Amino acid sequence: MSDRTSAAAATTNGAVEATVEAYVATWNETDVARRQARIAQAWADSGRYRDPLMGSTGHGEIDAMLAAVQARFPGFVLKRTSKVDCHNDAVRFTWSLGPASGPSVVEGVDFGTLTPEGKLATIVGFIDKMPAA
Amino acid sequence: MSDRTSAAAATTNGAVEATVEAYVATWNETDVARRQARIAQAWADSGRYRDPLMGSTGHGEIDAMLAAVQARFPGFVLKRTSKVDCHNDAVRFTWSLGPASGPSVVEGVDFGTLTPEGKLATIVGFIDKMPAA
């Protein structure tokens, strides 16, 4: 790989990491205006989120989904628990959700696709650890 | 979940598993006609494969990619190493690649999306274990 290619790849990865950091922040930001600003930073306008339990499409639905999760599980924090692994227009990372201190309650992995502008077009979450119903 | 919903979900999962089994078979089938038949069984016409090292779009390119991998690594077998985990139009499973007996050489996870007909629209592979270059 040439130095030029390496530099371009490093820049790209940095941009993807910034998008993922903004995405993680959307889960934890309870101030409505700041959460919506983070959603606009992370997601394309038509962004589409799906996991086994929830789904939302577009900034408004994504914001309402996150507000509902925060209301249901006050004090829970989403933490990224792996590196940001990306290639082509795809990204993956693992995460945990639970109280700020103490063991996680839910764990999983998010697979995302990115627009040419580097925003999230899709996130599909899969669950690796979940409390029994 | 009603019995009717459960039955529908079980049928769907079975169809997704059959698609994934056909996909895994495409990696291991070295007879050209049989491999192409498996590709047609697993993939939508415009199916798109991407991993950090390779990419192909459409049945012809996918077939050429698989033939090249088989020629480069004769005797290697792709094995699925997790359950088929699916929800909405998405699926994931882990896999290993290596000699039929003995330790794997490469390991990773495939994340796929499905058409309404249950064929693969996309597969994005990520690598979890790879020999040093």
CSV table of C-alpha atoms in Angstrom, one decimal:
chain,number,residue,atom,x,y,z
A,1,MET,CA,0.0,0.0,0.0
A,2,SER,CA,1.5,3.4,-0.9
A,3,ASP,CA,1.9,6.2,1.6
A,4,ARG,CA,-0.7,8.1,-0.2
A,5,THR,CA,-3.2,5.2,0.0
A,6,SER,CA,-2.4,4.7,3.7
A,7,ALA,CA,-3.0,8.4,4.4
A,8,ALA,CA,-6.3,8.3,2.6
A,9,ALA,CA,-7.4,5.2,4.4
A,10,ALA,CA,-6.5,6.7,7.8
A,11,THR,CA,-8.5,9.8,7.0
A,12,THR,CA,-11.5,7.7,6.0
A,13,ASN,CA,-11.3,5.7,9.2
A,14,GLY,CA,-11.1,8.8,11.2
A,15,ALA,CA,-14.2,10.1,9.6
A,16,VAL,CA,-16.0,6.8,10.2
A,17,GLU,CA,-14.9,6.8,13.8
A,18,ALA,CA,-16.3,10.4,14.3
A,19,THR,CA,-19.6,9.2,12.8
A,20,VAL,CA,-19.8,6.2,15.1
A,21,GLU,CA,-18.9,8.4,18.1
A,22,ALA,CA,-21.7,10.7,17.3
A,23,TYR,CA,-24.0,7.7,16.9
A,24,VAL,CA,-23.1,6.4,20.3
A,25,ALA,CA,-23.6,9.8,21.8
A,26,THR,CA,-27.2,9.9,20.4
A,27,TRP,CA,-28.1,7.0,22.8
A,28,ASN,CA,-26.7,8.8,25.8
A,29,GLU,CA,-27.6,12.4,25.2
A,30,THR,CA,-30.9,13.2,27.1
A,31,ASP,CA,-31.0,16.9,26.2
A,32,VAL,CA,-33.4,17.0,23.3
A,33,ALA,CA,-31.7,19.7,21.2
A,34,ARG,CA,-28.2,18.2,21.7
A,35,ARG,CA,-29.5,14.7,21.0
A,36,GLN,CA,-31.1,15.9,17.7
A,37,ALA,CA,-27.9,17.7,16.7
A,38,ARG,CA,-26.0,14.5,17.3
A,39,ILE,CA,-28.5,12.5,15.2
A,40,ALA,CA,-28.0,15.0,12.4
A,41,GLN,CA,-24.3,14.6,12.7
A,42,ALA,CA,-24.4,10.8,12.6
A,43,TRP,CA,-27.3,9.9,10.3
A,44,ALA,CA,-28.3,10.5,6.8
A,45,ASP,CA,-31.7,12.1,6.5
A,46,SER,CA,-33.3,8.8,5.5
A,47,GLY,CA,-31.2,6.7,7.9
A,48,ARG,CA,-32.8,3.4,8.9
A,49,TYR,CA,-32.3,1.7,12.2
A,50,ARG,CA,-33.3,-2.0,12.9
A,51,ASP,CA,-32.7,-4.4,15.7
A,52,PRO,CA,-34.7,-7.4,16.9
A,53,LEU,CA,-36.9,-5.2,19.1
A,54,MET,CA,-37.1,-1.7,17.5
A,55,GLY,CA,-37.0,0.1,14.3
A,56,SER,CA,-37.0,3.7,13.1
A,57,THR,CA,-36.4,5.5,9.8
A,58,GLY,CA,-35.5,9.2,9.5
A,59,HIS,CA,-34.2,11.6,12.1
A,60,GLY,CA,-37.6,12.2,13.8
A,61,GLU,CA,-38.3,8.5,14.3
A,62,ILE,CA,-34.8,7.8,15.5
A,63,ASP,CA,-35.1,10.6,18.0
A,64,ALA,CA,-38.4,9.4,19.3
A,65,MET,CA,-37.0,5.8,19.6
A,66,LEU,CA,-34.0,7.0,21.6
A,67,ALA,CA,-36.1,9.2,23.9
A,68,ALA,CA,-38.3,6.2,24.6
A,69,VAL,CA,-35.3,4.0,25.5
A,70,GLN,CA,-33.9,6.7,27.7
A,71,ALA,CA,-37.3,7.1,29.5
A,72,ARG,CA,-37.7,3.3,30.0
A,73,PHE,CA,-34.1,2.8,31.2
A,74,PRO,CA,-33.0,6.0,33.0
A,75,GLY,CA,-29.3,6.2,33.7
A,76,PHE,CA,-28.4,3.5,31.2
A,77,VAL,CA,-25.3,4.2,29.1
A,78,LEU,CA,-24.4,2.8,25.7
A,79,LYS,CA,-20.7,2.1,25.4
A,80,ARG,CA,-18.8,1.0,22.4
A,81,THR,CA,-16.7,-2.1,23.4
A,82,SER,CA,-14.7,-2.8,20.2
A,83,LYS,CA,-12.7,-0.9,17.7
A,84,VAL,CA,-14.5,0.7,14.7
A,85,ASP,CA,-13.9,-1.9,12.0
A,86,CYS,CA,-14.6,-0.6,8.6
A,87,HIS,CA,-14.0,-1.4,4.9
A,88,ASN,CA,-15.8,-0.2,1.7
A,89,ASP,CA,-19.0,1.5,2.8
A,90,ALA,CA,-19.5,-0.9,5.8
A,91,VAL,CA,-18.7,-0.6,9.5
A,92,ARG,CA,-19.1,-2.8,12.6
A,93,PHE,CA,-18.6,-2.4,16.3
A,94,THR,CA,-19.8,-4.1,19.5
A,95,TRP,CA,-21.5,-2.3,22.4
A,96,SER,CA,-23.0,-2.8,25.8
A,97,LEU,CA,-26.0,-1.1,27.5
A,98,GLY,CA,-26.5,-0.8,31.2
A,99,PRO,CA,-25.9,1.3,34.3
A,100,ALA,CA,-22.9,3.6,34.1
A,101,SER,CA,-21.2,1.5,36.7
A,102,GLY,CA,-21.7,-2.2,37.1
A,103,PRO,CA,-22.2,-5.0,34.6
A,104,SER,CA,-24.0,-4.5,31.3
A,105,VAL,CA,-27.6,-5.6,30.8
A,106,VAL,CA,-27.6,-6.0,27.1
A,107,GLU,CA,-24.7,-6.5,24.7
A,108,GLY,CA,-24.6,-6.7,20.9
A,109,VAL,CA,-23.0,-5.7,17.6
A,110,ASP,CA,-24.1,-3.0,15.2
A,111,PHE,CA,-23.5,-3.4,11.4
A,112,GLY,CA,-23.7,-0.1,9.5
A,113,THR,CA,-23.5,1.2,6.0
A,114,LEU,CA,-22.3,4.7,5.1
A,115,THR,CA,-23.3,7.2,2.5
A,116,PRO,CA,-20.6,8.7,0.3
A,117,GLU,CA,-20.7,11.7,2.7
A,118,GLY,CA,-19.8,9.4,5.6
A,119,LYS,CA,-23.1,9.5,7.4
A,120,LEU,CA,-25.0,6.4,8.5
A,121,ALA,CA,-27.4,5.1,5.9
A,122,THR,CA,-28.3,2.0,7.9
A,123,ILE,CA,-27.6,0.4,11.3
A,124,VAL,CA,-28.7,-3.2,11.9
A,125,GLY,CA,-28.2,-4.4,15.5
A,126,PHE,CA,-27.9,-7.9,16.7
A,127,ILE,CA,-28.1,-9.0,20.3
A,128,ASP,CA,-25.5,-11.2,22.0
A,129,LYS,CA,-26.6,-10.9,25.6
A,130,MET,CA,-30.1,-10.1,26.8
A,131,PRO,CA,-31.9,-10.7,30.1
A,132,ALA,CA,-34.5,-13.5,30.1
A,133,ALA,CA,-38.0,-12.2,29.4
B,1,MET,CA,-46.3,-14.0,20.4
B,2,SER,CA,-49.3,-15.8,19.0
B,3,ASP,CA,-49.0,-19.4,17.6
B,4,ARG,CA,-49.6,-18.0,14.2
B,5,THR,CA,-46.8,-15.5,14.5
B,6,SER,CA,-44.5,-18.1,15.9
B,7,ALA,CA,-45.2,-20.4,13.0
B,8,ALA,CA,-44.6,-17.7,10.5
B,9,ALA,CA,-41.3,-16.8,12.2
B,10,ALA,CA,-40.2,-20.4,12.2
B,11,THR,CA,-41.0,-20.7,8.5
B,12,THR,CA,-39.1,-17.5,7.7
B,13,ASN,CA,-36.1,-18.7,9.7
B,14,GLY,CA,-36.1,-22.0,7.9
B,15,ALA,CA,-36.0,-20.2,4.5
B,16,VAL,CA,-33.2,-17.9,5.6
B,17,GLU,CA,-31.2,-21.0,6.9
B,18,ALA,CA,-31.7,-22.7,3.5
B,19,THR,CA,-30.4,-19.6,1.8
B,20,VAL,CA,-27.4,-19.4,4.1
B,21,GLU,CA,-26.7,-23.1,3.6
B,22,ALA,CA,-26.7,-22.6,-0.2
B,23,TYR,CA,-24.4,-19.6,0.2
B,24,VAL,CA,-21.9,-21.6,2.3
B,25,ALA,CA,-22.1,-24.4,-0.3
B,26,THR,CA,-21.1,-21.9,-3.1
B,27,TRP,CA,-17.7,-21.5,-1.4
B,28,ASN,CA,-17.1,-25.3,-1.2
B,29,GLU,CA,-18.5,-26.5,-4.5
B,30,THR,CA,-15.8,-26.9,-7.1
B,31,ASP,CA,-17.9,-28.3,-9.9
B,32,VAL,CA,-18.7,-25.3,-12.0
B,33,ALA,CA,-22.3,-26.2,-13.0
B,34,ARG,CA,-23.2,-27.1,-9.4
B,35,ARG,CA,-21.5,-24.0,-8.0
B,36,GLN,CA,-23.4,-21.8,-10.3
B,37,ALA,CA,-26.7,-23.5,-9.4
B,38,ARG,CA,-26.0,-22.9,-5.8
B,39,ILE,CA,-25.2,-19.2,-6.5
B,40,ALA,CA,-28.5,-18.9,-8.3
B,41,GLN,CA,-30.2,-20.5,-5.2
B,42,ALA,CA,-28.5,-18.2,-2.7
B,43,TRP,CA,-28.1,-14.9,-4.4
B,44,ALA,CA,-30.4,-12.3,-6.0
B,45,ASP,CA,-29.4,-11.5,-9.6
B,46,SER,CA,-27.8,-8.2,-8.5
B,47,GLY,CA,-26.3,-9.7,-5.3
B,48,ARG,CA,-23.3,-7.8,-4.0
B,49,TYR,CA,-20.5,-9.3,-2.0
B,50,ARG,CA,-17.8,-7.2,-0.1
B,51,ASP,CA,-15.1,-8.1,2.4
B,52,PRO,CA,-11.9,-6.3,3.2
B,53,LEU,CA,-10.0,-8.1,0.4
B,54,MET,CA,-12.5,-9.0,-2.4
B,55,GLY,CA,-15.7,-7.8,-4.0
B,56,SER,CA,-18.1,-9.0,-6.6
B,57,THR,CA,-21.5,-8.0,-7.9
B,58,GLY,CA,-23.9,-10.3,-9.8
B,59,HIS,CA,-23.8,-14.1,-10.3
B,60,GLY,CA,-21.0,-14.1,-12.9
B,61,GLU,CA,-18.6,-12.0,-10.8
B,62,ILE,CA,-19.4,-14.0,-7.6
B,63,ASP,CA,-18.7,-17.2,-9.5
B,64,ALA,CA,-15.4,-15.9,-10.8
B,65,MET,CA,-14.4,-14.8,-7.3
B,66,LEU,CA,-15.2,-18.1,-5.7
B,67,ALA,CA,-13.4,-20.0,-8.5
B,68,ALA,CA,-10.3,-17.8,-7.8
B,69,VAL,CA,-10.4,-18.5,-4.1
B,70,GLN,CA,-10.8,-22.2,-4.7
B,71,ALA,CA,-7.8,-22.2,-7.1
B,72,ARG,CA,-5.6,-20.2,-4.7
B,73,PHE,CA,-6.5,-22.3,-1.6
B,74,PRO,CA,-7.2,-25.9,-2.9
B,75,GLY,CA,-8.9,-28.1,-0.3
B,76,PHE,CA,-10.0,-25.2,2.0
B,77,VAL,CA,-13.5,-25.5,3.4
B,78,LEU,CA,-15.8,-22.7,4.5
B,79,LYS,CA,-17.7,-23.8,7.6
B,80,ARG,CA,-20.5,-21.9,9.3
B,81,THR,CA,-19.6,-21.7,13.0
B,82,SER,CA,-22.6,-20.0,14.6
B,83,LYS,CA,-26.4,-20.2,14.4
B,84,VAL,CA,-28.1,-18.3,11.6
B,85,ASP,CA,-29.3,-15.2,13.5
B,86,CYS,CA,-31.9,-13.2,11.6
B,87,HIS,CA,-34.5,-10.5,12.1
B,88,ASN,CA,-36.3,-8.1,9.7
B,89,ASP,CA,-34.4,-8.5,6.4
B,90,ALA,CA,-31.0,-9.0,8.0
B,91,VAL,CA,-28.9,-12.1,8.9
B,92,ARG,CA,-25.5,-12.8,10.5
B,93,PHE,CA,-23.4,-15.8,11.1
B,94,THR,CA,-19.8,-16.6,11.8
B,95,TRP,CA,-17.6,-18.8,9.7
B,96,SER,CA,-14.1,-20.3,9.4
B,97,LEU,CA,-12.0,-21.1,6.4
B,98,GLY,CA,-9.2,-23.6,6.2
B,99,PRO,CA,-8.3,-27.2,5.5
B,100,ALA,CA,-11.1,-29.7,6.1
B,101,SER,CA,-9.3,-31.1,9.1
B,102,GLY,CA,-7.0,-29.0,11.4
B,103,PRO,CA,-7.3,-25.4,12.6
B,104,SER,CA,-8.9,-22.7,10.6
B,105,VAL,CA,-6.8,-20.2,8.7
B,106,VAL,CA,-9.2,-17.3,8.5
B,107,GLU,CA,-12.3,-16.6,10.6
B,108,GLY,CA,-14.9,-13.9,10.4
B,109,VAL,CA,-18.6,-12.9,10.4
B,110,ASP,CA,-20.9,-12.3,7.4
B,111,PHE,CA,-23.7,-9.8,7.7
B,112,GLY,CA,-26.4,-10.2,5.0
B,113,THR,CA,-29.5,-8.6,3.8
B,114,LEU,CA,-32.3,-10.5,2.1
B,115,THR,CA,-34.7,-9.7,-0.7
B,116,PRO,CA,-38.5,-10.2,-0.2
B,117,GLU,CA,-38.0,-13.5,-2.0
B,118,GLY,CA,-35.5,-14.6,0.6
B,119,LYS,CA,-32.4,-14.4,-1.5
B,120,LEU,CA,-29.2,-12.6,-0.6
B,121,ALA,CA,-29.1,-9.0,-1.7
B,122,THR,CA,-25.8,-8.2,0.1
B,123,ILE,CA,-23.2,-10.0,2.1
B,124,VAL,CA,-20.6,-7.9,3.9
B,125,GLY,CA,-17.8,-10.0,5.5
B,126,PHE,CA,-15.6,-8.8,8.4
B,127,ILE,CA,-12.4,-10.6,9.5
B,128,ASP,CA,-11.7,-11.7,13.1
B,129,LYS,CA,-8.7,-13.9,12.4
B,130,MET,CA,-6.2,-13.6,9.6
B,131,PRO,CA,-2.6,-14.8,9.1
B,132,ALA,CA,0.0,-12.1,9.3
B,133,ALA,CA,0.9,-10.8,5.8
